[in-house]
Amino acid sequence: TTTDLPDLTISGFSAPTMATAGQNLTLKVGVRNAKWYGAGATAPPSKLKVTFAGLEDILDVPQLPVEVTAWISWSITIPTTASGSNIFYATCDPNNQIAESREDDNSGGTEIIISPTASDSALSSNLAGVLEALNNLLKTLRYLQQSLQ
């Protein structure tokens, strides 16, 4: 019966709500073998498909006894071209290799807002401001030095 089968689900995410393009991140997905009415069964080792900001990977999920969650980590560098709202999306058993009591609860996602990296022009503008402040400080120091003589 279907109650004697495992039920792989996405139980949660460990990810920031905001990040910056070019940033290194470790994203985590909770994969759970949920109990569905009956006793359930141990889930054999399986796969987890993860996608985010144009990146995609297939990760390994260990064998999961009933009611146990494994947190699967994915380390990435956010593409420098990424920006705005992006969904970190995960699907356990993406190719339906494991017979499960339910197949409609294998996916989930969470939003991460990506801000762009500082542009060269913004960086140049900030640098010009710093140089101007240093120049003004130097003028002030010279004035004080002359006043003390």
Coordinates of C-alpha atoms in Angstrom, one line a residue:
T1 CA 0.0 0.0 0.0
T2 CA 1.1 3.6 -0.4
T3 CA 1.3 4.0 3.4
D4 CA 4.3 1.5 3.3
L5 CA 6.3 3.8 1.1
P6 CA 8.6 6.7 1.9
D7 CA 7.5 10.3 1.3
L8 CA 10.3 12.7 0.4
T9 CA 9.4 16.3 1.0
I10 CA 11.2 19.7 1.1
S11 CA 10.9 20.6 4.8
G12 CA 12.6 24.0 4.8
F13 CA 15.4 26.3 3.6
S14 CA 18.3 28.0 5.3
A15 CA 19.1 30.9 3.1
P16 CA 19.4 34.7 3.4
T17 CA 16.5 36.9 2.3
M18 CA 19.0 39.3 0.7
A19 CA 22.4 38.8 -1.0
T20 CA 24.8 40.6 -3.4
A21 CA 25.8 39.6 -6.9
G22 CA 29.3 38.0 -6.8
Q23 CA 28.8 36.9 -3.1
N24 CA 29.7 33.4 -2.0
L25 CA 26.9 31.6 -0.2
T26 CA 26.1 28.2 1.3
L27 CA 22.4 27.5 0.8
K28 CA 20.7 24.6 2.7
V29 CA 17.6 22.6 1.9
G30 CA 15.9 20.3 4.4
V31 CA 14.8 17.0 2.8
R32 CA 12.4 15.0 5.0
N33 CA 11.0 11.5 4.8
A34 CA 7.6 12.4 6.1
K35 CA 5.1 10.0 7.6
W36 CA 1.9 9.9 5.5
Y37 CA -1.0 8.3 7.5
G38 CA 0.7 4.9 8.0
A39 CA 4.0 3.8 9.2
G40 CA 6.0 4.8 6.1
A41 CA 9.3 3.3 5.1
T42 CA 13.0 4.2 5.0
A43 CA 13.8 6.2 1.9
P44 CA 16.8 4.9 0.0
P45 CA 19.6 7.4 -1.0
S46 CA 18.3 9.8 -3.6
K47 CA 19.0 13.0 -5.5
L48 CA 18.1 16.7 -4.9
K49 CA 17.9 19.2 -7.8
V50 CA 18.6 22.8 -6.8
T51 CA 18.4 25.9 -8.9
F52 CA 19.1 29.6 -8.1
A53 CA 20.0 32.7 -10.2
G54 CA 20.7 30.7 -13.4
L55 CA 22.7 28.0 -11.5
E56 CA 21.7 24.4 -11.2
D57 CA 23.1 21.3 -9.6
I58 CA 22.1 17.7 -8.6
L59 CA 23.1 16.9 -5.0
D60 CA 23.1 13.6 -3.1
V61 CA 20.6 12.9 -0.3
P62 CA 21.4 10.1 2.1
Q63 CA 19.1 7.2 3.1
L64 CA 16.4 8.7 5.3
P65 CA 14.4 6.8 8.0
V66 CA 10.8 7.8 8.6
E67 CA 10.4 11.3 10.2
V68 CA 14.1 12.2 9.7
T69 CA 15.3 15.4 7.9
A70 CA 18.7 15.7 6.2
W71 CA 20.0 19.3 5.6
I72 CA 21.8 19.3 2.2
S73 CA 24.3 22.2 1.6
W74 CA 25.0 23.8 -1.7
S75 CA 27.9 26.3 -1.9
I76 CA 27.7 28.8 -4.8
T77 CA 29.0 32.1 -6.0
I78 CA 26.1 34.3 -7.1
P79 CA 26.6 35.3 -10.8
T80 CA 27.7 39.0 -11.1
T81 CA 24.9 39.4 -13.6
A82 CA 22.1 38.3 -11.2
S83 CA 19.9 40.9 -9.6
G84 CA 16.4 41.4 -8.2
S85 CA 14.0 38.7 -7.0
N86 CA 15.3 35.1 -7.5
I87 CA 13.9 31.8 -6.2
F88 CA 16.1 29.2 -4.6
Y89 CA 14.2 26.2 -5.7
A90 CA 14.7 22.5 -4.8
T91 CA 13.1 19.2 -5.9
C92 CA 13.8 15.9 -4.2
D93 CA 13.8 12.8 -6.3
P94 CA 13.6 15.0 -9.5
N95 CA 13.5 12.0 -11.9
N96 CA 10.9 10.0 -9.8
Q97 CA 13.3 7.1 -9.2
I98 CA 11.8 6.3 -5.8
A99 CA 8.2 5.1 -5.3
E100 CA 6.6 7.3 -2.8
S101 CA 3.3 7.5 -0.9
R102 CA 2.9 11.1 -2.3
E103 CA 4.6 12.6 -5.4
D104 CA 3.0 16.1 -5.1
D105 CA 5.1 17.4 -2.3
N106 CA 8.7 17.0 -3.6
S107 CA 9.4 20.7 -4.4
G108 CA 9.6 24.0 -2.7
G109 CA 11.3 27.4 -3.0
T110 CA 12.3 30.5 -1.1
E111 CA 12.9 34.1 -2.4
I112 CA 16.3 35.8 -2.2
I113 CA 16.7 39.4 -3.3
I114 CA 20.0 40.0 -5.1
S115 CA 21.4 43.5 -5.2
P116 CA 23.9 44.3 -8.0
T117 CA 27.6 44.8 -7.3
A118 CA 28.9 48.4 -7.2
S119 CA 29.6 49.6 -10.7
D120 CA 32.9 51.0 -11.7
S121 CA 31.4 54.5 -12.1
A122 CA 30.0 54.4 -8.5
L123 CA 33.4 53.2 -7.3
S124 CA 35.2 55.9 -9.1
S125 CA 32.8 58.5 -7.7
N126 CA 33.4 57.3 -4.2
L127 CA 37.2 57.3 -4.7
A128 CA 37.1 60.9 -6.0
G129 CA 35.2 61.9 -2.9
V130 CA 37.7 60.2 -0.6
L131 CA 40.6 61.9 -2.5
E132 CA 39.0 65.3 -2.2
A133 CA 38.5 64.8 1.6
L134 CA 42.2 63.7 2.0
N135 CA 43.3 66.8 0.0
N136 CA 41.2 69.1 2.3
L137 CA 42.7 67.4 5.3
L138 CA 46.2 67.9 4.0
K139 CA 45.5 71.6 3.4
T140 CA 44.2 71.9 7.0
L141 CA 47.3 70.3 8.3
R142 CA 49.6 72.6 6.3
Y143 CA 47.7 75.6 7.7
L144 CA 48.0 74.4 11.2
Q145 CA 51.7 73.7 10.7
Q146 CA 52.3 77.3 9.5
S147 CA 50.2 78.7 12.3
L148 CA 52.4 77.0 14.9
Q149 CA 55.6 78.3 13.5

